[in-house]
PDB file of C-alpha atoms in Angstrom:
ATOM      1  CA  MET A 457     203.712  10.465 226.626  1.00  0.00           C
ATOM      2  CA  ARG A 458     200.161   9.932 227.878  1.00  0.00           C
ATOM      3  CA  TYR A 459     201.444   8.743 231.270  1.00  0.00           C
ATOM      4  CA  LEU A 460     203.777  11.714 231.562  1.00  0.00           C
ATOM      5  CA  LEU A 461     200.894  14.119 230.904  1.00  0.00           C
ATOM      6  CA  LEU A 462     198.726  12.281 233.451  1.00  0.00           C
ATOM      7  CA  LEU A 463     201.540  12.392 236.025  1.00  0.00           C
ATOM      8  CA  VAL A 464     202.071  16.144 235.537  1.00  0.00           C
ATOM      9  CA  THR A 465     198.316  16.756 235.826  1.00  0.00           C
ATOM     10  CA  LEU A 466     198.082  14.753 239.067  1.00  0.00           C
ATOM     11  CA  ILE A 467     201.053  16.600 240.560  1.00  0.00           C
ATOM     12  CA  CYS A 468     199.497  19.966 239.680  1.00  0.00           C
ATOM     13  CA  ILE A 469     196.175  18.974 241.216  1.00  0.00           C
ATOM     14  CA  SER A 470     197.756  17.684 244.418  1.00  0.00           C
ATOM     15  CA  CYS A 471     199.837  20.852 244.822  1.00  0.00           C
ATOM     16  CA  GLY A 472     196.802  23.124 244.473  1.00  0.00           C
ATOM     17  CA  SER A 473     195.179  24.389 247.639  1.00  0.00           C
ATOM     18  CA  ASP A 474     191.630  23.576 248.572  1.00  0.00           C
ATOM     19  CA  LYS A 475     190.129  26.944 249.514  1.00  0.00           C
ATOM     20  CA  LYS A 476     186.680  25.444 250.175  1.00  0.00           C
ATOM     21  CA  ASN A 477     187.646  24.121 253.598  1.00  0.00           C
ATOM     22  CA  GLU A 478     189.756  27.055 254.740  1.00  0.00           C
ATOM     23  CA  THR A 479     188.302  29.804 256.879  1.00  0.00           C
ATOM     24  CA  THR A 480     189.492  33.309 256.213  1.00  0.00           C
ATOM     25  CA  PRO A 481     190.033  35.674 259.155  1.00  0.00           C
ATOM     26  CA  GLU A 482     187.020  37.678 257.936  1.00  0.00           C
ATOM     27  CA  GLU A 483     184.773  34.608 258.035  1.00  0.00           C
ATOM     28  CA  ALA A 484     186.056  33.607 261.468  1.00  0.00           C
ATOM     29  CA  SER A 485     185.051  36.976 262.908  1.00  0.00           C
ATOM     30  CA  THR A 486     181.665  37.160 261.184  1.00  0.00           C
ATOM     31  CA  THR A 487     178.692  36.706 263.491  1.00  0.00           C
ATOM     32  CA  THR A 488     175.428  35.337 262.124  1.00  0.00           C
ATOM     33  CA  TYR A 489     172.154  35.589 263.995  1.00  0.00           C
ATOM     34  CA  TYR A 490     168.988  33.720 263.041  1.00  0.00           C
ATOM     35  CA  LEU A 491     166.014  35.230 264.827  1.00  0.00           C
ATOM     36  CA  ILE A 492     162.547  33.686 264.935  1.00  0.00           C
ATOM     37  CA  ARG A 493     159.388  34.314 266.891  1.00  0.00           C
ATOM     38  CA  HIS A 494     158.081  31.529 269.113  1.00  0.00           C
ATOM     39  CA  ALA A 495     155.654  29.074 267.550  1.00  0.00           C
ATOM     40  CA  GLU A 496     151.854  29.203 267.948  1.00  0.00           C
ATOM     41  CA  LYS A 497     150.813  29.595 271.581  1.00  0.00           C
ATOM     42  CA  ASP A 498     147.688  28.582 273.472  1.00  0.00           C
ATOM     43  CA  ARG A 499     145.810  31.891 273.601  1.00  0.00           C
ATOM     44  CA  THR A 500     143.508  30.661 276.372  1.00  0.00           C
ATOM     45  CA  ALA A 501     146.266  29.909 278.876  1.00  0.00           C
ATOM     46  CA  GLY A 502     147.237  33.067 280.770  1.00  0.00           C
ATOM     47  CA  ASP A 503     150.507  34.992 280.825  1.00  0.00           C
ATOM     48  CA  ASP A 504     152.974  32.182 280.106  1.00  0.00           C
ATOM     49  CA  PRO A 505     151.184  29.817 277.721  1.00  0.00           C
ATOM     50  CA  VAL A 506     152.448  26.573 276.255  1.00  0.00           C
ATOM     51  CA  LEU A 507     152.553  25.838 272.540  1.00  0.00           C
ATOM     52  CA  THR A 508     149.505  24.453 270.776  1.00  0.00           C
ATOM     53  CA  ALA A 509     149.719  21.217 268.776  1.00  0.00           C
ATOM     54  CA  LYS A 510     150.396  23.348 265.681  1.00  0.00           C
ATOM     55  CA  GLY A 511     153.037  25.255 267.646  1.00  0.00           C
ATOM     56  CA  LYS A 512     154.796  22.010 268.564  1.00  0.00           C
ATOM     57  CA  GLN A 513     154.726  21.039 264.877  1.00  0.00           C
ATOM     58  CA  ARG A 514     156.278  24.389 263.990  1.00  0.00           C
ATOM     59  CA  ALA A 515     158.981  23.958 266.645  1.00  0.00           C
ATOM     60  CA  ASP A 516     159.838  20.607 265.022  1.00  0.00           C
ATOM     61  CA  PHE A 517     159.675  22.290 261.603  1.00  0.00           C
ATOM     62  CA  TRP A 518     162.271  24.862 262.737  1.00  0.00           C
ATOM     63  CA  ALA A 519     164.489  22.049 264.053  1.00  0.00           C
ATOM     64  CA  THR A 520     164.376  20.425 260.613  1.00  0.00           C
ATOM     65  CA  HIS A 521     164.939  23.803 258.949  1.00  0.00           C
ATOM     66  CA  PHE A 522     168.108  24.412 260.993  1.00  0.00           C
ATOM     67  CA  LYS A 523     169.359  20.831 260.574  1.00  0.00           C
ATOM     68  CA  GLU A 524     171.941  21.742 257.916  1.00  0.00           C
ATOM     69  CA  ILE A 525     172.826  25.124 259.411  1.00  0.00           C
ATOM     70  CA  PRO A 526     175.683  24.889 261.901  1.00  0.00           C
ATOM     71  CA  LEU A 527     174.743  26.608 265.156  1.00  0.00           C
ATOM     72  CA  ASP A 528     177.045  27.434 268.048  1.00  0.00           C
ATOM     73  CA  ALA A 529     174.323  28.518 270.466  1.00  0.00           C
ATOM     74  CA  VAL A 530     170.553  28.683 270.914  1.00  0.00           C
ATOM     75  CA  TYR A 531     169.034  31.522 272.955  1.00  0.00           C
ATOM     76  CA  SER A 532     165.493  32.022 274.233  1.00  0.00           C
ATOM     77  CA  THR A 533     163.627  34.329 276.540  1.00  0.00           C
ATOM     78  CA  ASP A 534     162.612  32.707 279.813  1.00  0.00           C
ATOM     79  CA  TYR A 535     159.035  31.916 278.772  1.00  0.00           C
ATOM     80  CA  VAL A 536     157.529  28.473 278.225  1.00  0.00           C
ATOM     81  CA  ARG A 537     156.521  29.155 274.592  1.00  0.00           C
ATOM     82  CA  THR A 538     159.980  30.392 273.527  1.00  0.00           C
ATOM     83  CA  LYS A 539     161.796  27.599 275.345  1.00  0.00           C
ATOM     84  CA  GLN A 540     159.433  25.029 273.776  1.00  0.00           C
ATOM     85  CA  THR A 541     160.150  26.527 270.342  1.00  0.00           C
ATOM     86  CA  ALA A 542     163.920  26.495 270.864  1.00  0.00           C
ATOM     87  CA  ALA A 543     164.151  23.046 272.484  1.00  0.00           C
ATOM     88  CA  PRO A 544     163.823  20.746 269.420  1.00  0.00           C
ATOM     89  CA  THR A 545     166.531  22.642 267.519  1.00  0.00           C
ATOM     90  CA  ALA A 546     168.827  22.750 270.553  1.00  0.00           C
ATOM     91  CA  GLU A 547     168.301  19.030 271.207  1.00  0.00           C
ATOM     92  CA  ARG A 548     169.142  18.100 267.608  1.00  0.00           C
ATOM     93  CA  LYS A 549     172.274  20.239 267.816  1.00  0.00           C
ATOM     94  CA  ASN A 550     173.167  18.883 271.269  1.00  0.00           C
ATOM     95  CA  LEU A 551     173.191  22.430 272.643  1.00  0.00           C
ATOM     96  CA  PRO A 552     171.631  23.883 275.776  1.00  0.00           C
ATOM     97  CA  VAL A 553     168.976  26.571 275.460  1.00  0.00           C
ATOM     98  CA  LYS A 554     170.515  29.701 276.984  1.00  0.00           C
ATOM     99  CA  MET A 555     168.385  32.535 278.330  1.00  0.00           C
ATOM    100  CA  TYR A 556     168.645  36.161 277.298  1.00  0.00           C
ATOM    101  CA  ASP A 557     166.970  39.205 278.791  1.00  0.00           C
ATOM    102  CA  PRO A 558     164.406  40.723 276.382  1.00  0.00           C
ATOM    103  CA  LYS A 559     164.751  44.029 278.259  1.00  0.00           C
ATOM    104  CA  ASN A 560     168.477  44.180 277.496  1.00  0.00           C
ATOM    105  CA  LEU A 561     168.704  43.148 273.847  1.00  0.00           C
ATOM    106  CA  TYR A 562     172.110  42.845 272.194  1.00  0.00           C
ATOM    107  CA  SER A 563     173.967  43.808 275.352  1.00  0.00           C
ATOM    108  CA  PRO A 564     177.784  44.097 275.317  1.00  0.00           C
ATOM    109  CA  ASP A 565     177.914  40.797 277.230  1.00  0.00           C
ATOM    110  CA  PHE A 566     175.708  39.073 274.625  1.00  0.00           C
ATOM    111  CA  GLN A 567     177.818  40.533 271.797  1.00  0.00           C
ATOM    112  CA  GLU A 568     181.006  39.239 273.405  1.00  0.00           C
ATOM    113  CA  LYS A 569     179.570  35.748 273.990  1.00  0.00           C
ATOM    114  CA  THR A 570     178.309  35.428 270.408  1.00  0.00           C
ATOM    115  CA  LYS A 571     181.082  37.158 268.429  1.00  0.00           C
ATOM    116  CA  GLY A 572     182.225  35.058 265.491  1.00  0.00           C
ATOM    117  CA  LYS A 573     179.490  32.477 266.055  1.00  0.00           C
ATOM    118  CA  THR A 574     176.251  31.394 264.422  1.00  0.00           C
ATOM    119  CA  VAL A 575     173.380  31.775 266.836  1.00  0.00           C
ATOM    120  CA  LEU A 576     169.628  31.094 266.917  1.00  0.00           C
ATOM    121  CA  VAL A 577     167.601  33.585 268.975  1.00  0.00           C
ATOM    122  CA  VAL A 578     163.959  32.760 269.761  1.00  0.00           C
ATOM    123  CA  GLY A 579     161.826  35.700 270.827  1.00  0.00           C
ATOM    124  CA  HIS A 580     158.450  37.380 270.506  1.00  0.00           C
ATOM    125  CA  SER A 581     156.486  39.546 268.067  1.00  0.00           C
ATOM    126  CA  ASN A 582     157.970  42.657 269.646  1.00  0.00           C
ATOM    127  CA  THR A 583     161.430  41.475 270.725  1.00  0.00           C
ATOM    128  CA  THR A 584     162.483  39.733 267.509  1.00  0.00           C
ATOM    129  CA  PRO A 585     162.411  42.839 265.268  1.00  0.00           C
ATOM    130  CA  ALA A 586     163.603  44.962 268.220  1.00  0.00           C
ATOM    131  CA  PHE A 587     166.617  42.661 268.544  1.00  0.00           C
ATOM    132  CA  VAL A 588     167.426  43.157 264.849  1.00  0.00           C
ATOM    133  CA  ASN A 589     167.042  46.916 265.315  1.00  0.00           C
ATOM    134  CA  SER A 590     169.431  46.782 268.288  1.00  0.00           C
ATOM    135  CA  ILE A 591     172.039  44.992 266.188  1.00  0.00           C
ATOM    136  CA  LEU A 592     171.661  47.616 263.454  1.00  0.00           C
ATOM    137  CA  GLY A 593     171.626  50.509 265.898  1.00  0.00           C
ATOM    138  CA  GLU A 594     168.556  51.983 264.216  1.00  0.00           C
ATOM    139  CA  HIS A 595     164.796  51.434 264.148  1.00  0.00           C
ATOM    140  CA  THR A 596     164.239  49.741 260.786  1.00  0.00           C
ATOM    141  CA  TYR A 597     161.907  46.818 261.453  1.00  0.00           C
ATOM    142  CA  PRO A 598     158.451  47.226 263.048  1.00  0.00           C
ATOM    143  CA  GLN A 599     156.842  44.831 265.485  1.00  0.00           C
ATOM    144  CA  ILE A 600     155.445  41.794 263.678  1.00  0.00           C
ATOM    145  CA  SER A 601     151.848  40.596 263.850  1.00  0.00           C
ATOM    146  CA  ASP A 602     150.945  38.551 266.899  1.00  0.00           C
ATOM    147  CA  THR A 603     149.767  35.786 264.559  1.00  0.00           C
ATOM    148  CA  GLU A 604     152.973  35.658 262.474  1.00  0.00           C
ATOM    149  CA  ASN A 605     155.103  32.642 263.347  1.00  0.00           C
ATOM    150  CA  ALA A 606     156.833  31.831 260.060  1.00  0.00           C
ATOM    151  CA  LEU A 607     159.374  34.645 259.654  1.00  0.00           C
ATOM    152  CA  ARG A 608     163.096  34.084 259.928  1.00  0.00           C
ATOM    153  CA  TYR A 609     165.435  37.045 260.200  1.00  0.00           C
ATOM    154  CA  LYS A 610     169.054  36.383 259.267  1.00  0.00           C
ATOM    155  CA  VAL A 611     171.517  39.051 260.370  1.00  0.00           C
ATOM    156  CA  VAL A 612     175.138  38.753 259.230  1.00  0.00           C
ATOM    157  CA  VAL A 613     177.506  41.014 261.156  1.00  0.00           C
ATOM    158  CA  PRO A 614     181.011  41.093 259.645  1.00  0.00           C
ATOM    159  CA  GLU A 615     184.025  42.299 261.631  1.00  0.00           C
ATOM    160  CA  ALA A 616     184.231  45.200 259.203  1.00  0.00           C
ATOM    161  CA  GLY A 617     181.689  46.320 256.651  1.00  0.00           C
ATOM    162  CA  GLU A 618     177.956  46.471 256.367  1.00  0.00           C
ATOM    163  CA  THR A 619     175.568  44.297 258.357  1.00  0.00           C
ATOM    164  CA  ILE A 620     173.214  42.359 256.079  1.00  0.00           C
ATOM    165  CA  VAL A 621     169.635  41.516 257.063  1.00  0.00           C
ATOM    166  CA  THR A 622     167.402  39.111 255.158  1.00  0.00           C
ATOM    167  CA  ILE A 623     163.857  38.209 256.133  1.00  0.00           C
ATOM    168  CA  GLU A 624     162.181  35.105 254.757  1.00  0.00           C
ATOM    169  CA  LYS A 625     158.876  33.417 255.431  1.00  0.00           C
ATOM    170  CA  PHE A 626     158.945  29.650 255.876  1.00  0.00           C
ATOM    171  CA  GLU A 627     155.520  28.019 255.855  1.00  0.00           C
ATOM    172  CA  MET A 628     155.042  24.495 257.150  1.00  0.00           C
ATOM    173  CA  GLN A 629     154.075  22.001 254.473  1.00  0.00           C
TER     174      GLN A 629
END
């Protein structure tokens, strides 16, 4: 009798579906954006400065932070500091750093290229919140402080329904 009960239990378990690994159509068409500001820059170095030693540490910190988050693309503005911030994450993910135009945020072309994907966007104190505002279609988030390098905006855009924005601060240890 014990073996019969065990056999029936095993058959029931093997016939059940494993929903954990299935992707619903809603999930497949959900786009997730992670937006961060570039790491600490050398403030003595002109218009297109490199990262400081602390900035390079933060860029590596972000790469570790995004280690367990699957990314389909990494975008940066075409400035040394943003590319240096994006590079460690892109390298660990074996992805190229793609450029976006900070004067044309969330363009139809960008939306099409990123639809249904999970994307990291590295920007600036003014473009990062402006990018979030462009996604939302309203001015909700103000420019961030020029000394703030630890914020991460997460914007989840479902195919249908409400876009969700979360902002978290991640300090280096």
